[in-house]
mmCIF file of C-alpha atoms in Angstrom:
data_model
loop_
_atom_site.group_PDB
_atom_site.id
_atom_site.type_symbol
_atom_site.label_atom_id
_atom_site.label_comp_id
_atom_site.label_asym_id
_atom_site.label_seq_id
_atom_site.Cartn_x
_atom_site.Cartn_y
_atom_site.Cartn_z
ATOM 1 C CA GLU A 11 0.000 0.000 0.000
ATOM 2 C CA VAL A 12 1.334 3.418 -0.965
ATOM 3 C CA GLN A 13 1.923 5.680 2.042
ATOM 4 C CA LEU A 14 3.065 9.283 1.984
ATOM 5 C CA LEU A 15 3.619 10.964 5.330
ATOM 6 C CA GLU A 16 4.334 14.686 5.331
ATOM 7 C CA SER A 17 5.914 16.595 8.185
ATOM 8 C CA GLY A 18 7.574 19.929 8.864
ATOM 9 C CA GLY A 19 4.644 22.309 8.612
ATOM 10 C CA GLY A 20 3.858 24.952 11.191
ATOM 11 C CA LEU A 21 3.574 28.655 11.926
ATOM 12 C CA VAL A 22 6.309 30.875 10.513
ATOM 13 C CA GLN A 23 6.717 34.621 10.200
ATOM 14 C CA PRO A 24 6.809 36.320 6.796
ATOM 15 C CA GLY A 25 10.312 36.085 5.377
ATOM 16 C CA GLY A 26 11.030 32.890 7.288
ATOM 17 C CA SER A 27 11.872 29.393 6.100
ATOM 18 C CA LEU A 28 10.529 25.878 6.499
ATOM 19 C CA ARG A 29 11.543 22.484 5.189
ATOM 20 C CA LEU A 30 8.817 19.968 4.485
ATOM 21 C CA SER A 31 9.549 16.268 4.353
ATOM 22 C CA CYS A 32 7.585 13.376 2.917
ATOM 23 C CA ALA A 33 8.383 9.806 3.918
ATOM 24 C CA ALA A 34 7.299 7.430 1.168
ATOM 25 C CA SER A 35 6.674 3.705 1.315
ATOM 26 C CA GLY A 36 4.807 0.971 -0.508
ATOM 27 C CA PHE A 37 6.312 1.598 -3.945
ATOM 28 C CA THR A 38 9.685 1.816 -5.661
ATOM 29 C CA PHE A 39 10.448 5.412 -4.757
ATOM 30 C CA ASP A 40 13.542 5.826 -6.910
ATOM 31 C CA ASN A 41 11.583 4.938 -10.071
ATOM 32 C CA ILE A 42 8.903 7.600 -9.745
ATOM 33 C CA GLY A 43 8.701 11.358 -10.200
ATOM 34 C CA MET A 44 7.134 13.199 -7.293
ATOM 35 C CA ALA A 45 5.257 16.429 -6.709
ATOM 36 C CA TRP A 46 4.131 18.922 -4.104
ATOM 37 C CA VAL A 47 0.624 20.364 -4.446
ATOM 38 C CA ARG A 48 -0.872 22.942 -2.128
ATOM 39 C CA GLN A 49 -4.323 24.114 -1.141
ATOM 40 C CA ALA A 50 -4.919 27.455 0.513
ATOM 41 C CA PRO A 51 -7.725 27.511 3.107
ATOM 42 C CA GLY A 52 -11.078 27.212 1.339
ATOM 43 C CA LYS A 53 -9.449 27.310 -2.088
ATOM 44 C CA GLY A 54 -8.633 24.941 -4.926
ATOM 45 C CA LEU A 55 -5.559 22.898 -5.759
ATOM 46 C CA GLU A 56 -2.288 24.332 -7.088
ATOM 47 C CA TRP A 57 0.791 22.374 -8.073
ATOM 48 C CA VAL A 58 3.936 23.803 -6.507
ATOM 49 C CA ALA A 59 6.892 21.740 -7.698
ATOM 50 C CA VAL A 60 7.762 18.482 -9.409
ATOM 51 C CA ILE A 61 10.930 16.406 -9.626
ATOM 52 C CA THR A 62 11.971 13.476 -11.759
ATOM 53 C CA ALA A 63 12.991 10.111 -10.303
ATOM 54 C CA ASN A 64 16.712 10.852 -10.517
ATOM 55 C CA SER A 65 16.399 14.579 -9.708
ATOM 56 C CA ASP A 66 17.683 15.703 -13.099
ATOM 57 C CA ILE A 67 14.623 17.831 -13.818
ATOM 58 C CA THR A 68 12.615 20.085 -11.535
ATOM 59 C CA HIS A 69 9.814 22.536 -12.284
ATOM 60 C CA TYR A 70 8.192 25.178 -10.106
ATOM 61 C CA VAL A 71 5.048 27.257 -10.249
ATOM 62 C CA ASP A 72 6.001 30.845 -11.052
ATOM 63 C CA SER A 73 5.209 32.073 -7.531
ATOM 64 C CA ALA A 74 7.642 29.561 -6.030
ATOM 65 C CA GLU A 75 10.493 29.965 -8.516
ATOM 66 C CA GLY A 76 13.641 31.162 -6.764
ATOM 67 C CA ARG A 77 12.176 30.698 -3.271
ATOM 68 C CA PHE A 78 11.334 26.984 -3.061
ATOM 69 C CA THR A 79 13.559 23.988 -3.776
ATOM 70 C CA ILE A 80 12.264 20.473 -4.300
ATOM 71 C CA SER A 81 14.697 17.632 -3.687
ATOM 72 C CA ARG A 82 14.723 13.973 -2.804
ATOM 73 C CA ASP A 83 16.868 11.335 -1.124
ATOM 74 C CA ASN A 84 16.292 8.030 -2.874
ATOM 75 C CA PHE A 85 18.234 6.161 -0.191
ATOM 76 C CA LYS A 86 15.893 7.454 2.491
ATOM 77 C CA ASN A 87 12.739 7.297 0.319
ATOM 78 C CA THR A 88 12.085 10.894 1.254
ATOM 79 C CA LEU A 89 10.915 13.938 -0.679
ATOM 80 C CA TYR A 90 11.637 17.477 0.504
ATOM 81 C CA LEU A 91 10.459 21.004 -0.104
ATOM 82 C CA GLN A 92 12.699 23.777 1.166
ATOM 83 C CA MET A 93 10.679 26.986 1.366
ATOM 84 C CA ASN A 94 12.462 30.305 1.859
ATOM 85 C CA THR A 95 11.296 33.915 1.976
ATOM 86 C CA LEU A 96 7.810 32.752 2.874
ATOM 87 C CA ARG A 97 4.867 35.080 2.280
ATOM 88 C CA PRO A 98 1.360 35.113 3.757
ATOM 89 C CA ASP A 99 -0.031 33.856 0.429
ATOM 90 C CA ASP A 100 2.052 30.674 0.859
ATOM 91 C CA THR A 101 -0.309 29.712 3.687
ATOM 92 C CA ALA A 102 -1.777 26.368 2.657
ATOM 93 C CA ARG A 103 -1.884 22.666 3.259
ATOM 94 C CA TYR A 104 0.977 21.110 1.321
ATOM 95 C CA TYR A 105 0.453 17.648 -0.116
ATOM 96 C CA CYS A 106 3.146 15.209 -1.143
ATOM 97 C CA VAL A 107 1.974 13.400 -4.273
ATOM 98 C CA LYS A 108 3.278 10.356 -6.086
ATOM 99 C CA SER A 109 4.034 10.762 -9.785
ATOM 100 C CA TRP A 110 3.502 13.726 -12.083
ATOM 101 C CA TRP A 111 0.086 12.255 -12.813
ATOM 102 C CA LEU A 112 -0.756 12.707 -9.108
ATOM 103 C CA ASP A 113 -1.977 9.189 -8.461
ATOM 104 C CA ASN A 114 -1.508 8.979 -4.675
ATOM 105 C CA TRP A 115 -1.666 11.772 -2.103
ATOM 106 C CA GLY A 116 -0.528 12.161 1.475
ATOM 107 C CA GLN A 117 -2.729 13.788 4.096
ATOM 108 C CA GLY A 118 -0.793 17.041 3.902
ATOM 109 C CA THR A 119 0.979 19.325 6.318
ATOM 110 C CA LEU A 120 -0.294 22.796 7.171
ATOM 111 C CA VAL A 121 1.941 25.808 6.648
ATOM 112 C CA THR A 122 0.805 29.119 8.119
ATOM 113 C CA VAL A 123 2.738 32.286 7.313
ATOM 114 C CA SER A 124 1.713 35.053 9.666
ATOM 115 C CA SER A 125 3.181 37.603 12.040
ATOM 116 C CA ASP B 13 -0.952 27.977 -19.827
ATOM 117 C CA VAL B 14 -4.021 25.829 -20.511
ATOM 118 C CA VAL B 15 -7.023 27.197 -18.645
ATOM 119 C CA MET B 16 -9.433 24.637 -17.221
ATOM 120 C CA THR B 17 -13.027 25.564 -16.491
ATOM 121 C CA GLN B 18 -15.618 23.441 -14.724
ATOM 122 C CA SER B 19 -19.374 23.622 -14.645
ATOM 123 C CA PRO B 20 -21.458 23.848 -12.722
ATOM 124 C CA LEU B 21 -19.417 25.165 -9.804
ATOM 125 C CA SER B 22 -22.105 23.861 -7.448
ATOM 126 C CA LEU B 23 -24.232 20.789 -8.059
ATOM 127 C CA PRO B 24 -27.062 19.855 -5.693
ATOM 128 C CA ALA B 25 -27.529 16.143 -6.321
ATOM 129 C CA THR B 26 -30.306 13.693 -5.453
ATOM 130 C CA LEU B 27 -29.530 10.380 -3.807
ATOM 131 C CA GLY B 28 -29.867 7.538 -6.292
ATOM 132 C CA GLN B 29 -29.998 9.882 -9.271
ATOM 133 C CA PRO B 30 -27.263 10.470 -11.855
ATOM 134 C CA ALA B 31 -25.024 13.530 -11.855
ATOM 135 C CA SER B 32 -22.857 14.990 -14.596
ATOM 136 C CA LEU B 33 -19.860 17.297 -14.158
ATOM 137 C CA SER B 34 -18.227 19.157 -17.021
ATOM 138 C CA CYS B 35 -14.619 20.205 -17.565
ATOM 139 C CA ARG B 36 -13.383 22.242 -20.520
ATOM 140 C CA SER B 37 -9.895 23.231 -21.575
ATOM 141 C CA SER B 38 -8.794 26.359 -23.421
ATOM 142 C CA GLU B 39 -7.000 24.244 -25.990
ATOM 143 C CA SER B 40 -7.008 20.645 -27.155
ATOM 144 C CA LEU B 41 -5.539 18.210 -24.624
ATOM 145 C CA VAL B 42 -4.263 15.846 -27.292
ATOM 146 C CA ASP B 43 -0.499 15.793 -26.785
ATOM 147 C CA SER B 44 2.212 15.258 -29.377
ATOM 148 C CA ASP B 45 1.871 11.474 -29.033
ATOM 149 C CA GLY B 46 -1.885 11.544 -29.520
ATOM 150 C CA ASN B 47 -2.614 10.892 -25.837
ATOM 151 C CA ILE B 48 -4.921 12.878 -23.551
ATOM 152 C CA TYR B 49 -3.877 13.295 -19.942
ATOM 153 C CA LEU B 50 -7.049 14.468 -18.243
ATOM 154 C CA ASN B 51 -7.631 13.340 -14.665
ATOM 155 C CA TRP B 52 -10.475 13.701 -12.193
ATOM 156 C CA PHE B 53 -10.039 13.996 -8.442
ATOM 157 C CA GLN B 54 -12.476 13.769 -5.556
ATOM 158 C CA GLN B 55 -11.939 15.637 -2.316
ATOM 159 C CA ARG B 56 -14.351 14.701 0.450
ATOM 160 C CA PRO B 57 -14.822 17.202 3.284
ATOM 161 C CA GLY B 58 -11.764 17.262 5.527
ATOM 162 C CA GLN B 59 -9.847 14.746 3.423
ATOM 163 C CA ALA B 60 -6.994 14.818 0.952
ATOM 164 C CA PRO B 61 -7.837 14.611 -2.734
ATOM 165 C CA ARG B 62 -7.799 11.225 -4.372
ATOM 166 C CA ARG B 63 -7.606 10.442 -8.043
ATOM 167 C CA LEU B 64 -10.679 8.779 -9.524
ATOM 168 C CA ILE B 65 -10.050 8.832 -13.252
ATOM 169 C CA TYR B 66 -6.935 9.178 -15.390
ATOM 170 C CA GLN B 67 -6.424 9.550 -19.123
ATOM 171 C CA VAL B 68 -10.050 10.667 -19.559
ATOM 172 C CA SER B 69 -11.786 7.376 -18.795
ATOM 173 C CA LYS B 70 -9.587 4.941 -16.844
ATOM 174 C CA ARG B 71 -10.764 4.312 -13.295
ATOM 175 C CA ASP B 72 -8.207 4.083 -10.537
ATOM 176 C CA SER B 73 -8.038 0.951 -8.428
ATOM 177 C CA GLY B 74 -10.778 0.790 -5.813
ATOM 178 C CA VAL B 75 -12.943 3.470 -7.434
ATOM 179 C CA SER B 76 -16.603 2.621 -7.682
ATOM 180 C CA ASP B 77 -17.882 1.779 -11.142
ATOM 181 C CA ARG B 78 -20.576 4.391 -10.532
ATOM 182 C CA PHE B 79 -17.930 6.873 -11.693
ATOM 183 C CA SER B 80 -17.120 7.151 -15.380
ATOM 184 C CA GLY B 81 -15.165 9.613 -17.459
ATOM 185 C CA SER B 82 -15.498 10.538 -21.081
ATOM 186 C CA GLY B 83 -14.615 13.247 -23.562
ATOM 187 C CA SER B 84 -12.139 14.332 -26.185
ATOM 188 C CA GLY B 85 -10.356 17.407 -27.431
ATOM 189 C CA THR B 86 -11.456 20.179 -25.106
ATOM 190 C CA ASP B 87 -14.651 18.817 -23.521
ATOM 191 C CA PHE B 88 -14.720 16.233 -20.770
ATOM 192 C CA THR B 89 -17.342 14.802 -18.441
ATOM 193 C CA LEU B 90 -17.388 12.936 -15.154
ATOM 194 C CA LYS B 91 -20.607 11.033 -14.564
ATOM 195 C CA ILE B 92 -21.889 9.537 -11.353
ATOM 196 C CA SER B 93 -24.498 6.951 -12.274
ATOM 197 C CA ARG B 94 -26.290 6.955 -8.909
ATOM 198 C CA VAL B 95 -25.292 9.499 -6.318
ATOM 199 C CA GLU B 96 -24.578 8.205 -2.841
ATOM 200 C CA ALA B 97 -24.030 10.192 0.353
ATOM 201 C CA GLU B 98 -20.303 9.422 0.298
ATOM 202 C CA ASP B 99 -19.990 11.252 -3.040
ATOM 203 C CA VAL B 100 -20.401 14.653 -1.392
ATOM 204 C CA GLY B 101 -17.323 16.779 -1.911
ATOM 205 C CA VAL B 102 -15.396 18.786 -4.467
ATOM 206 C CA TYR B 103 -14.379 17.344 -7.810
ATOM 207 C CA TYR B 104 -11.420 18.731 -9.721
ATOM 208 C CA CYS B 105 -10.234 18.074 -13.244
ATOM 209 C CA LEU B 106 -6.545 18.313 -14.072
ATOM 210 C CA GLN B 107 -4.753 18.374 -17.403
ATOM 211 C CA VAL B 108 -1.202 17.062 -17.660
ATOM 212 C CA SER B 109 -1.038 17.006 -21.469
ATOM 213 C CA HIS B 110 0.673 20.376 -21.695
ATOM 214 C CA TRP B 111 3.169 21.847 -19.252
ATOM 215 C CA PRO B 112 2.476 23.307 -16.781
ATOM 216 C CA MET B 113 -0.258 21.067 -15.449
ATOM 217 C CA THR B 114 -3.382 22.994 -14.563
ATOM 218 C CA PHE B 115 -6.370 22.269 -12.355
ATOM 219 C CA GLY B 116 -9.932 23.330 -12.826
ATOM 220 C CA PRO B 117 -11.595 25.388 -10.059
ATOM 221 C CA GLY B 118 -13.678 22.453 -8.849
ATOM 222 C CA THR B 119 -17.346 21.473 -8.725
ATOM 223 C CA THR B 120 -18.909 21.141 -5.292
ATOM 224 C CA VAL B 121 -21.381 18.268 -5.096
ATOM 225 C CA ASP B 122 -23.794 18.269 -2.185
ATOM 226 C CA LEU B 123 -27.171 16.682 -1.539
ATOM 227 C CA LYS B 124 -30.505 18.345 -2.145
#
């Protein structure tokens, strides 16, 4: 069974940083591209970043370009999202998602950017 | 970017009756290989989204056969053959045919 367990969310001040982690199990992690998708409170879904299986390609939504970094450790079966220079409009639940076709989702971790 | 629109945005459904949700794209979702990567997701209240349908009409494992997807080009439909209480939630379409991937705004299904 595919399991994706996010952690690292919390309350941070504007301009601060957070690193999200996603522990993956139940599938061959190093064969699959991964993604982060977020959902602001009461809003729809927005993809944030994607990464290929071997980390050679990454893409970011325009609003995250230059501030967020997606990475992975295939030995630890873990996906990361380093978020810097956080803004109030980054407040959202962040979901770790398996594959670029978004076939399995974690339960998400809540990030709140507020002073 | 491809713009995805969904209609209606709110759908009051009747238990046991069919329901139809529409998703339209601003350009054809046929990619360079002739494939269409249009997915449907369900998000029940307080839960994470889950994928129901991929590549227009293929049901994910464990998804009820009451759900079916169809469409081509720019027009796509998710049908629920007989609405059940557990179907309440928001349904999103997503295109992955053209980069960047883009979601529709969602259709909220509730019960009359």
